[in-house]
Amino acid sequence: MIASNAVARISLAATLLCGVVLTGCGRGGENQAATPQGQVVAHVGKEVITTQELENEFRLGNIPADKQKDPETLKRVLGDLVVRKYLVRQALDSKLDREPGVLADILRSRELVLASAVISRSVAGKASAISKSDIDKYIASNPLKFANRQSMAVEQITFPIGPNTQSFLDANRDAKSLDEIDQKLTAMNIQHSRSMGSLNSAELPENLFNQMQSKNPGDVFFVRAGSNGVFIVVKGEETQPLSGEAAMNFARQALRADLLKSEIGMASVAAKLEAKYEGDYAKLMSQQDQSATQK
């Protein structure tokens, strides 16, 4: 299935770096780390893991409250935290936090966390002011997401896009069937999967939904989904209205997403007004701004 939004997760490397930020930088050495707050739940050498840290892992992992007491979930999360603490200590003992490349990554991770925090706080403040009137207006203005929501059964072939697949895409954008696509991908030894799924007009970008509507039944069309390419055939379609509490929740989430886009857009404009580029970068960024204005 194709996701309409996209959602990023913290990599192991970034997680480790954030751990180094908390325990090794900004106060002159590994022996001056701030003492974590909360009840201690585990020791890893000289390091401790507290309930506050554990709760933060649940938050970052989007683990609901009813799952946080589940033994398997708790063992997994706490086990991962123990490994991270151990590896951070190994890094500090090896003085990796003093290497220029690692230090640059640590500083970048700090900036990312702070940038995300200021946007999230601003959005949260405005989202709390979303009223029932705002939600009702959004629902009435977007019938394809609610009263006229269309649900489509689809068959799809998904494969990773890489340098060796571009020529295949160029040659097969007008393919007549998924069988044809399947056979050619197999012949070229391109890894792929074929499956059934469902899509609906509430979660699809409007331009993609319109593209699907313009096709005849059984037509194949191609879309990009992140780093993957997807060939799709619509097998059936029916109206499935979204109403009641489910509609209210969906509208509230959509309005929050709009606020997020707006905040990022305003921050981008403000940052550009404050930025002053030097040397060749000034010319490069000036050309970029002119190009964006002409579009």
PDB file of C-alpha atoms in Angstrom:
ATOM      1  CA  MET A   1       0.000   0.000   0.000  1.00  0.00           C
ATOM      2  CA  ILE A   2       1.085   3.568  -0.672  1.00  0.00           C
ATOM      3  CA  ALA A   3       1.292   5.950   2.228  1.00  0.00           C
ATOM      4  CA  SER A   4       0.127   9.506   1.586  1.00  0.00           C
ATOM      5  CA  ASN A   5       2.378  11.128   4.082  1.00  0.00           C
ATOM      6  CA  ALA A   6       5.407  10.508   4.740  1.00  0.00           C
ATOM      7  CA  VAL A   7       6.730   9.908   8.696  1.00  0.00           C
ATOM      8  CA  ALA A   8      10.751   9.691   9.509  1.00  0.00           C
ATOM      9  CA  ARG A   9      12.357   7.611  12.204  1.00  0.00           C
ATOM     10  CA  ILE A  10      15.575   8.233  14.147  1.00  0.00           C
ATOM     11  CA  SER A  11      18.411   6.033  12.851  1.00  0.00           C
ATOM     12  CA  LEU A  12      20.690   4.089  15.187  1.00  0.00           C
ATOM     13  CA  ALA A  13      23.523   6.478  14.377  1.00  0.00           C
ATOM     14  CA  ALA A  14      21.468   9.562  15.173  1.00  0.00           C
ATOM     15  CA  THR A  15      20.193   7.952  18.355  1.00  0.00           C
ATOM     16  CA  LEU A  16      23.719   7.180  19.479  1.00  0.00           C
ATOM     17  CA  LEU A  17      24.821  10.706  18.685  1.00  0.00           C
ATOM     18  CA  CYS A  18      21.974  12.166  20.704  1.00  0.00           C
ATOM     19  CA  GLY A  19      23.099   9.953  23.568  1.00  0.00           C
ATOM     20  CA  VAL A  20      26.611  11.355  23.238  1.00  0.00           C
ATOM     21  CA  VAL A  21      25.188  14.874  23.307  1.00  0.00           C
ATOM     22  CA  LEU A  22      23.503  14.148  26.615  1.00  0.00           C
ATOM     23  CA  THR A  23      26.394  12.363  28.258  1.00  0.00           C
ATOM     24  CA  GLY A  24      29.593  13.659  26.740  1.00  0.00           C
ATOM     25  CA  CYS A  25      29.483  17.173  25.280  1.00  0.00           C
ATOM     26  CA  GLY A  26      28.999  20.718  26.353  1.00  0.00           C
ATOM     27  CA  ARG A  27      30.488  20.323  29.854  1.00  0.00           C
ATOM     28  CA  GLY A  28      34.061  19.388  29.176  1.00  0.00           C
ATOM     29  CA  GLY A  29      34.259  15.623  29.272  1.00  0.00           C
ATOM     30  CA  GLU A  30      32.715  12.279  29.870  1.00  0.00           C
ATOM     31  CA  ASN A  31      33.045  12.406  33.645  1.00  0.00           C
ATOM     32  CA  GLN A  32      30.871  15.502  33.975  1.00  0.00           C
ATOM     33  CA  ALA A  33      27.639  14.171  32.491  1.00  0.00           C
ATOM     34  CA  ALA A  34      24.408  15.381  34.008  1.00  0.00           C
ATOM     35  CA  THR A  35      22.744  12.898  36.345  1.00  0.00           C
ATOM     36  CA  PRO A  36      19.543  11.536  34.749  1.00  0.00           C
ATOM     37  CA  GLN A  37      16.343  12.276  36.618  1.00  0.00           C
ATOM     38  CA  GLY A  38      13.900   9.630  37.822  1.00  0.00           C
ATOM     39  CA  GLN A  39      13.964   6.232  39.512  1.00  0.00           C
ATOM     40  CA  VAL A  40      16.831   4.009  38.392  1.00  0.00           C
ATOM     41  CA  VAL A  41      15.653   0.896  36.554  1.00  0.00           C
ATOM     42  CA  ALA A  42      19.012  -0.467  35.348  1.00  0.00           C
ATOM     43  CA  HIS A  43      22.771  -0.013  35.564  1.00  0.00           C
ATOM     44  CA  VAL A  44      25.083  -0.404  32.558  1.00  0.00           C
ATOM     45  CA  GLY A  45      28.587  -0.260  34.021  1.00  0.00           C
ATOM     46  CA  LYS A  46      28.794   3.183  35.609  1.00  0.00           C
ATOM     47  CA  GLU A  47      25.797   4.442  33.644  1.00  0.00           C
ATOM     48  CA  VAL A  48      22.191   4.301  34.835  1.00  0.00           C
ATOM     49  CA  ILE A  49      18.850   4.096  33.055  1.00  0.00           C
ATOM     50  CA  THR A  50      15.939   5.881  34.707  1.00  0.00           C
ATOM     51  CA  THR A  51      12.187   5.705  34.410  1.00  0.00           C
ATOM     52  CA  GLN A  52      12.258   9.126  32.752  1.00  0.00           C
ATOM     53  CA  GLU A  53      14.551   7.837  30.005  1.00  0.00           C
ATOM     54  CA  LEU A  54      12.420   4.746  29.557  1.00  0.00           C
ATOM     55  CA  GLU A  55       9.260   6.846  29.270  1.00  0.00           C
ATOM     56  CA  ASN A  56      10.983   9.018  26.679  1.00  0.00           C
ATOM     57  CA  GLU A  57      11.741   5.905  24.606  1.00  0.00           C
ATOM     58  CA  PHE A  58       8.052   4.989  24.725  1.00  0.00           C
ATOM     59  CA  ARG A  59       7.177   8.506  23.565  1.00  0.00           C
ATOM     60  CA  LEU A  60       9.652   8.514  20.689  1.00  0.00           C
ATOM     61  CA  GLY A  61       8.546   5.029  19.676  1.00  0.00           C
ATOM     62  CA  ASN A  62       4.848   6.042  19.677  1.00  0.00           C
ATOM     63  CA  ILE A  63       4.118   3.149  22.021  1.00  0.00           C
ATOM     64  CA  PRO A  64       0.618   3.531  23.521  1.00  0.00           C
ATOM     65  CA  ALA A  65       0.183   3.468  27.281  1.00  0.00           C
ATOM     66  CA  ASP A  66      -1.550   0.077  27.281  1.00  0.00           C
ATOM     67  CA  LYS A  67       1.471  -1.484  25.552  1.00  0.00           C
ATOM     68  CA  GLN A  68       4.098   0.024  27.837  1.00  0.00           C
ATOM     69  CA  LYS A  69       3.463  -2.588  30.518  1.00  0.00           C
ATOM     70  CA  ASP A  70       3.520  -5.455  28.046  1.00  0.00           C
ATOM     71  CA  PRO A  71       6.481  -7.678  29.070  1.00  0.00           C
ATOM     72  CA  GLU A  72       7.736  -8.253  25.519  1.00  0.00           C
ATOM     73  CA  THR A  73       7.500  -4.558  24.623  1.00  0.00           C
ATOM     74  CA  LEU A  74       9.200  -3.535  27.854  1.00  0.00           C
ATOM     75  CA  LYS A  75      12.003  -6.066  27.355  1.00  0.00           C
ATOM     76  CA  ARG A  76      12.597  -4.883  23.795  1.00  0.00           C
ATOM     77  CA  VAL A  77      12.649  -1.159  24.598  1.00  0.00           C
ATOM     78  CA  LEU A  78      14.743  -1.517  27.740  1.00  0.00           C
ATOM     79  CA  GLY A  79      17.102  -3.929  25.994  1.00  0.00           C
ATOM     80  CA  ASP A  80      17.664  -1.470  23.136  1.00  0.00           C
ATOM     81  CA  LEU A  81      18.312   1.305  25.667  1.00  0.00           C
ATOM     82  CA  VAL A  82      20.890  -0.853  27.473  1.00  0.00           C
ATOM     83  CA  VAL A  83      22.743  -1.522  24.208  1.00  0.00           C
ATOM     84  CA  ARG A  84      22.736   2.169  23.336  1.00  0.00           C
ATOM     85  CA  LYS A  85      24.084   3.138  26.776  1.00  0.00           C
ATOM     86  CA  TYR A  86      26.842   0.544  26.414  1.00  0.00           C
ATOM     87  CA  LEU A  87      27.843   1.730  22.948  1.00  0.00           C
ATOM     88  CA  VAL A  88      27.821   5.379  23.998  1.00  0.00           C
ATOM     89  CA  ARG A  89      30.192   4.542  26.835  1.00  0.00           C
ATOM     90  CA  GLN A  90      32.464   2.686  24.411  1.00  0.00           C
ATOM     91  CA  ALA A  91      32.463   5.745  22.127  1.00  0.00           C
ATOM     92  CA  LEU A  92      33.289   8.129  24.976  1.00  0.00           C
ATOM     93  CA  ASP A  93      36.033   5.883  26.331  1.00  0.00           C
ATOM     94  CA  SER A  94      37.555   5.902  22.835  1.00  0.00           C
ATOM     95  CA  LYS A  95      37.186   9.716  22.733  1.00  0.00           C
ATOM     96  CA  LEU A  96      35.184   9.490  19.517  1.00  0.00           C
ATOM     97  CA  ASP A  97      33.233  12.568  20.607  1.00  0.00           C
ATOM     98  CA  ARG A  98      36.400  14.603  20.035  1.00  0.00           C
ATOM     99  CA  GLU A  99      36.795  13.602  16.395  1.00  0.00           C
ATOM    100  CA  PRO A 100      35.809  16.449  14.022  1.00  0.00           C
ATOM    101  CA  GLY A 101      33.418  14.364  11.930  1.00  0.00           C
ATOM    102  CA  VAL A 102      31.640  12.879  14.929  1.00  0.00           C
ATOM    103  CA  LEU A 103      31.462  16.261  16.654  1.00  0.00           C
ATOM    104  CA  ALA A 104      29.907  17.785  13.531  1.00  0.00           C
ATOM    105  CA  ASP A 105      27.280  15.027  13.517  1.00  0.00           C
ATOM    106  CA  ILE A 106      26.571  15.618  17.215  1.00  0.00           C
ATOM    107  CA  LEU A 107      26.027  19.316  16.630  1.00  0.00           C
ATOM    108  CA  ARG A 108      23.782  18.595  13.655  1.00  0.00           C
ATOM    109  CA  SER A 109      21.692  16.175  15.719  1.00  0.00           C
ATOM    110  CA  ARG A 110      21.280  18.829  18.413  1.00  0.00           C
ATOM    111  CA  GLU A 111      20.133  21.361  15.811  1.00  0.00           C
ATOM    112  CA  LEU A 112      17.614  18.905  14.358  1.00  0.00           C
ATOM    113  CA  VAL A 113      16.133  18.173  17.781  1.00  0.00           C
ATOM    114  CA  LEU A 114      15.838  21.868  18.653  1.00  0.00           C
ATOM    115  CA  ALA A 115      14.417  22.824  15.245  1.00  0.00           C
ATOM    116  CA  SER A 116      11.804  20.080  15.518  1.00  0.00           C
ATOM    117  CA  ALA A 117      10.972  21.115  19.085  1.00  0.00           C
ATOM    118  CA  VAL A 118      10.292  24.762  18.247  1.00  0.00           C
ATOM    119  CA  ILE A 119       8.051  23.833  15.314  1.00  0.00           C
ATOM    120  CA  SER A 120       6.209  21.193  17.370  1.00  0.00           C
ATOM    121  CA  ARG A 121       5.587  23.619  20.221  1.00  0.00           C
ATOM    122  CA  SER A 122       4.214  26.277  17.876  1.00  0.00           C
ATOM    123  CA  VAL A 123       1.944  23.765  16.112  1.00  0.00           C
ATOM    124  CA  ALA A 124       0.717  22.318  19.415  1.00  0.00           C
ATOM    125  CA  GLY A 125      -0.287  25.767  20.642  1.00  0.00           C
ATOM    126  CA  LYS A 126      -2.282  26.538  17.512  1.00  0.00           C
ATOM    127  CA  ALA A 127      -3.739  23.030  17.232  1.00  0.00           C
ATOM    128  CA  SER A 128      -5.241  23.364  20.704  1.00  0.00           C
ATOM    129  CA  ALA A 129      -7.316  26.254  19.340  1.00  0.00           C
ATOM    130  CA  ILE A 130      -8.916  24.174  16.570  1.00  0.00           C
ATOM    131  CA  SER A 131     -12.665  24.401  17.162  1.00  0.00           C
ATOM    132  CA  LYS A 132     -15.592  22.200  16.195  1.00  0.00           C
ATOM    133  CA  SER A 133     -16.554  24.916  13.724  1.00  0.00           C
ATOM    134  CA  ASP A 134     -13.123  24.602  12.074  1.00  0.00           C
ATOM    135  CA  ILE A 135     -13.540  20.838  11.853  1.00  0.00           C
ATOM    136  CA  ASP A 136     -17.064  21.057  10.430  1.00  0.00           C
ATOM    137  CA  LYS A 137     -15.896  23.577   7.827  1.00  0.00           C
ATOM    138  CA  TYR A 138     -12.991  21.333   6.791  1.00  0.00           C
ATOM    139  CA  ILE A 139     -15.304  18.322   6.432  1.00  0.00           C
ATOM    140  CA  ALA A 140     -17.787  20.296   4.316  1.00  0.00           C
ATOM    141  CA  SER A 141     -14.994  21.656   2.103  1.00  0.00           C
ATOM    142  CA  ASN A 142     -13.468  18.236   1.377  1.00  0.00           C
ATOM    143  CA  PRO A 143     -16.244  15.863   0.297  1.00  0.00           C
ATOM    144  CA  LEU A 144     -13.804  13.371  -1.286  1.00  0.00           C
ATOM    145  CA  LYS A 145     -12.262  12.847   2.122  1.00  0.00           C
ATOM    146  CA  PHE A 146     -15.591  12.407   3.894  1.00  0.00           C
ATOM    147  CA  ALA A 147     -19.109  12.218   2.394  1.00  0.00           C
ATOM    148  CA  ASN A 148     -17.909  11.089  -1.052  1.00  0.00           C
ATOM    149  CA  ARG A 149     -14.816   9.178   0.000  1.00  0.00           C
ATOM    150  CA  GLN A 150     -13.852   6.625  -2.641  1.00  0.00           C
ATOM    151  CA  SER A 151     -12.257   3.315  -1.687  1.00  0.00           C
ATOM    152  CA  MET A 152     -10.328   1.441  -4.386  1.00  0.00           C
ATOM    153  CA  ALA A 153      -9.141  -2.145  -4.451  1.00  0.00           C
ATOM    154  CA  VAL A 154      -5.821  -2.229  -6.291  1.00  0.00           C
ATOM    155  CA  GLU A 155      -3.188  -4.667  -7.456  1.00  0.00           C
ATOM    156  CA  GLN A 156       0.337  -3.347  -7.450  1.00  0.00           C
ATOM    157  CA  ILE A 157       3.954  -4.204  -8.228  1.00  0.00           C
ATOM    158  CA  THR A 158       6.534  -2.460  -6.063  1.00  0.00           C
ATOM    159  CA  PHE A 159      10.279  -2.305  -6.654  1.00  0.00           C
ATOM    160  CA  PRO A 160      13.212  -0.161  -5.446  1.00  0.00           C
ATOM    161  CA  ILE A 161      14.267   2.624  -7.799  1.00  0.00           C
ATOM    162  CA  GLY A 162      17.972   2.731  -8.607  1.00  0.00           C
ATOM    163  CA  PRO A 163      20.354   3.534 -11.452  1.00  0.00           C
ATOM    164  CA  ASN A 164      19.669   0.166 -13.072  1.00  0.00           C
ATOM    165  CA  THR A 165      15.891   0.674 -13.073  1.00  0.00           C
ATOM    166  CA  GLN A 166      15.638   4.067 -14.802  1.00  0.00           C
ATOM    167  CA  SER A 167      15.945   2.600 -18.296  1.00  0.00           C
ATOM    168  CA  PHE A 168      13.267   0.054 -17.379  1.00  0.00           C
ATOM    169  CA  LEU A 169      10.924   2.834 -16.257  1.00  0.00           C
ATOM    170  CA  ASP A 170      11.484   4.842 -19.418  1.00  0.00           C
ATOM    171  CA  ALA A 171      10.666   1.805 -21.559  1.00  0.00           C
ATOM    172  CA  ASN A 172       7.615   0.596 -19.631  1.00  0.00           C
ATOM    173  CA  ARG A 173       5.599   3.619 -18.543  1.00  0.00           C
ATOM    174  CA  ASP A 174       2.974   2.674 -21.145  1.00  0.00           C
ATOM    175  CA  ALA A 175       2.801  -1.012 -20.217  1.00  0.00           C
ATOM    176  CA  LYS A 176      -0.574  -2.645 -20.811  1.00  0.00           C
ATOM    177  CA  SER A 177      -0.667  -5.110 -17.921  1.00  0.00           C
ATOM    178  CA  LEU A 178       0.956  -6.006 -14.625  1.00  0.00           C
ATOM    179  CA  ASP A 179       1.798  -9.419 -16.041  1.00  0.00           C
ATOM    180  CA  GLU A 180       3.939  -7.685 -18.645  1.00  0.00           C
ATOM    181  CA  ILE A 181       5.676  -5.624 -15.957  1.00  0.00           C
ATOM    182  CA  ASP A 182       6.168  -8.669 -13.742  1.00  0.00           C
ATOM    183  CA  GLN A 183       7.766 -10.688 -16.540  1.00  0.00           C
ATOM    184  CA  LYS A 184      10.153  -7.894 -17.546  1.00  0.00           C
ATOM    185  CA  LEU A 185      11.255  -7.187 -13.983  1.00  0.00           C
ATOM    186  CA  THR A 186      11.922 -10.891 -13.486  1.00  0.00           C
ATOM    187  CA  ALA A 187      13.867 -11.106 -16.751  1.00  0.00           C
ATOM    188  CA  MET A 188      16.054  -8.165 -15.636  1.00  0.00           C
ATOM    189  CA  ASN A 189      16.580  -9.667 -12.151  1.00  0.00           C
ATOM    190  CA  ILE A 190      15.059  -6.605 -10.499  1.00  0.00           C
ATOM    191  CA  GLN A 191      13.714  -7.421  -7.046  1.00  0.00           C
ATOM    192  CA  HIS A 192       9.993  -6.699  -6.790  1.00  0.00           C
ATOM    193  CA  SER A 193       6.789  -7.735  -5.046  1.00  0.00           C
ATOM    194  CA  ARG A 194       3.231  -8.099  -6.317  1.00  0.00           C
ATOM    195  CA  SER A 195       0.291  -7.710  -3.973  1.00  0.00           C
ATOM    196  CA  MET A 196      -3.305  -6.639  -3.489  1.00  0.00           C
ATOM    197  CA  GLY A 197      -4.154  -3.576  -1.466  1.00  0.00           C
ATOM    198  CA  SER A 198      -6.580  -0.715  -0.996  1.00  0.00           C
ATOM    199  CA  LEU A 199      -6.420   3.051  -1.372  1.00  0.00           C
ATOM    200  CA  ASN A 200      -8.927   5.759  -0.588  1.00  0.00           C
ATOM    201  CA  SER A 201      -9.428   9.339  -1.704  1.00  0.00           C
ATOM    202  CA  ALA A 202      -9.121  10.681   1.850  1.00  0.00           C
ATOM    203  CA  GLU A 203      -5.476   9.647   2.124  1.00  0.00           C
ATOM    204  CA  LEU A 204      -4.282  10.122  -1.453  1.00  0.00           C
ATOM    205  CA  PRO A 205      -2.799  13.363  -2.788  1.00  0.00           C
ATOM    206  CA  GLU A 206      -5.446  15.028  -4.938  1.00  0.00           C
ATOM    207  CA  ASN A 207      -3.320  14.934  -8.105  1.00  0.00           C
ATOM    208  CA  LEU A 208      -2.742  11.186  -7.727  1.00  0.00           C
ATOM    209  CA  PHE A 209      -6.438  10.502  -7.148  1.00  0.00           C
ATOM    210  CA  ASN A 210      -7.334  12.548 -10.235  1.00  0.00           C
ATOM    211  CA  GLN A 211      -4.768  10.604 -12.233  1.00  0.00           C
ATOM    212  CA  MET A 212      -6.347   7.352 -11.129  1.00  0.00           C
ATOM    213  CA  GLN A 213      -9.813   8.612 -12.013  1.00  0.00           C
ATOM    214  CA  SER A 214      -8.679   9.557 -15.519  1.00  0.00           C
ATOM    215  CA  LYS A 215      -7.624   5.981 -16.290  1.00  0.00           C
ATOM    216  CA  ASN A 216      -9.883   3.358 -17.811  1.00  0.00           C
ATOM    217  CA  PRO A 217     -10.613   0.192 -15.792  1.00  0.00           C
ATOM    218  CA  GLY A 218      -7.645  -2.151 -16.040  1.00  0.00           C
ATOM    219  CA  ASP A 219      -5.173   0.540 -17.148  1.00  0.00           C
ATOM    220  CA  VAL A 220      -1.700   0.458 -15.620  1.00  0.00           C
ATOM    221  CA  PHE A 221      -0.189   3.611 -14.233  1.00  0.00           C
ATOM    222  CA  PHE A 222       3.057   4.376 -12.450  1.00  0.00           C
ATOM    223  CA  VAL A 223       3.781   6.424  -9.317  1.00  0.00           C
ATOM    224  CA  ARG A 224       6.775   6.989  -7.079  1.00  0.00           C
ATOM    225  CA  ALA A 225       6.420   6.205  -3.388  1.00  0.00           C
ATOM    226  CA  GLY A 226       9.545   7.320  -1.545  1.00  0.00           C
ATOM    227  CA  SER A 227      12.483   5.306  -2.872  1.00  0.00           C
ATOM    228  CA  ASN A 228      10.189   2.805  -4.601  1.00  0.00           C
ATOM    229  CA  GLY A 229       8.398   2.686  -7.907  1.00  0.00           C
ATOM    230  CA  VAL A 230       4.866   1.279  -8.036  1.00  0.00           C
ATOM    231  CA  PHE A 231       2.815   0.078 -11.005  1.00  0.00           C
ATOM    232  CA  ILE A 232      -0.892   0.000 -10.118  1.00  0.00           C
ATOM    233  CA  VAL A 233      -4.114  -1.327 -11.576  1.00  0.00           C
ATOM    234  CA  VAL A 234      -7.461  -0.410  -9.993  1.00  0.00           C
ATOM    235  CA  LYS A 235      -9.597  -3.539  -9.608  1.00  0.00           C
ATOM    236  CA  GLY A 236     -12.709  -1.974  -8.117  1.00  0.00           C
ATOM    237  CA  GLU A 237     -14.075   1.187  -6.555  1.00  0.00           C
ATOM    238  CA  GLU A 238     -16.908   2.047  -4.184  1.00  0.00           C
ATOM    239  CA  THR A 239     -18.102   4.980  -2.113  1.00  0.00           C
ATOM    240  CA  GLN A 240     -17.327   4.607   1.599  1.00  0.00           C
ATOM    241  CA  PRO A 241     -18.322   7.765   3.491  1.00  0.00           C
ATOM    242  CA  LEU A 242     -16.311   8.747   6.544  1.00  0.00           C
ATOM    243  CA  SER A 243     -18.508  10.221   9.248  1.00  0.00           C
ATOM    244  CA  GLY A 244     -19.020  10.629  12.978  1.00  0.00           C
ATOM    245  CA  GLU A 245     -16.118  10.514  15.411  1.00  0.00           C
ATOM    246  CA  ALA A 246     -13.783   8.972  12.819  1.00  0.00           C
ATOM    247  CA  ALA A 247     -14.381  11.936  10.503  1.00  0.00           C
ATOM    248  CA  MET A 248     -13.825  14.408  13.332  1.00  0.00           C
ATOM    249  CA  ASN A 249     -10.504  12.789  14.260  1.00  0.00           C
ATOM    250  CA  PHE A 250      -9.348  12.631  10.657  1.00  0.00           C
ATOM    251  CA  ALA A 251     -10.237  16.293  10.078  1.00  0.00           C
ATOM    252  CA  ARG A 252      -8.439  17.331  13.249  1.00  0.00           C
ATOM    253  CA  GLN A 253      -5.285  15.485  12.133  1.00  0.00           C
ATOM    254  CA  ALA A 254      -5.506  17.033   8.667  1.00  0.00           C
ATOM    255  CA  LEU A 255      -5.845  20.531  10.117  1.00  0.00           C
ATOM    256  CA  ARG A 256      -2.848  19.873  12.334  1.00  0.00           C
ATOM    257  CA  ALA A 257      -0.862  18.723   9.290  1.00  0.00           C
ATOM    258  CA  ASP A 258      -1.830  21.950   7.503  1.00  0.00           C
ATOM    259  CA  LEU A 259      -0.600  23.930  10.503  1.00  0.00           C
ATOM    260  CA  LEU A 260       2.696  22.066  10.371  1.00  0.00           C
ATOM    261  CA  LYS A 261       3.161  22.893   6.682  1.00  0.00           C
ATOM    262  CA  SER A 262       2.287  26.504   7.380  1.00  0.00           C
ATOM    263  CA  GLU A 263       4.771  26.790  10.261  1.00  0.00           C
ATOM    264  CA  ILE A 264       7.562  25.257   8.188  1.00  0.00           C
ATOM    265  CA  GLY A 265       6.727  27.593   5.303  1.00  0.00           C
ATOM    266  CA  MET A 266       6.799  30.685   7.513  1.00  0.00           C
ATOM    267  CA  ALA A 267      10.055  29.585   9.115  1.00  0.00           C
ATOM    268  CA  SER A 268      11.566  29.080   5.667  1.00  0.00           C
ATOM    269  CA  VAL A 269      10.599  32.607   4.588  1.00  0.00           C
ATOM    270  CA  ALA A 270      11.886  34.153   7.819  1.00  0.00           C
ATOM    271  CA  ALA A 271      15.160  32.244   7.569  1.00  0.00           C
ATOM    272  CA  LYS A 272      15.718  33.412   3.986  1.00  0.00           C
ATOM    273  CA  LEU A 273      15.154  37.035   5.036  1.00  0.00           C
ATOM    274  CA  GLU A 274      17.818  36.727   7.732  1.00  0.00           C
ATOM    275  CA  ALA A 275      20.309  34.754   5.656  1.00  0.00           C
ATOM    276  CA  LYS A 276      23.297  36.469   4.052  1.00  0.00           C
ATOM    277  CA  TYR A 277      25.380  34.318   1.728  1.00  0.00           C
ATOM    278  CA  GLU A 278      29.026  34.858   0.898  1.00  0.00           C
ATOM    279  CA  GLY A 279      31.108  34.418  -2.236  1.00  0.00           C
ATOM    280  CA  ASP A 280      29.911  31.932  -4.840  1.00  0.00           C
ATOM    281  CA  TYR A 281      27.107  30.844  -2.527  1.00  0.00           C
ATOM    282  CA  ALA A 282      25.501  34.282  -2.826  1.00  0.00           C
ATOM    283  CA  LYS A 283      25.284  33.939  -6.599  1.00  0.00           C
ATOM    284  CA  LEU A 284      24.066  30.348  -6.375  1.00  0.00           C
ATOM    285  CA  MET A 285      21.284  31.127  -3.894  1.00  0.00           C
ATOM    286  CA  SER A 286      20.251  34.232  -5.828  1.00  0.00           C
ATOM    287  CA  GLN A 287      19.809  32.128  -8.952  1.00  0.00           C
ATOM    288  CA  GLN A 288      17.800  29.587  -6.956  1.00  0.00           C
ATOM    289  CA  ASP A 289      15.468  32.299  -5.643  1.00  0.00           C
ATOM    290  CA  GLN A 290      14.938  33.718  -9.141  1.00  0.00           C
ATOM    291  CA  SER A 291      14.148  30.233 -10.484  1.00  0.00           C
ATOM    292  CA  ALA A 292      11.612  29.616  -7.709  1.00  0.00           C
ATOM    293  CA  THR A 293       9.931  32.969  -8.392  1.00  0.00           C
ATOM    294  CA  GLN A 294       9.523  32.178 -12.098  1.00  0.00           C
ATOM    295  CA  LYS A 295       7.787  28.842 -11.456  1.00  0.00           C
TER     296      LYS A 295
END
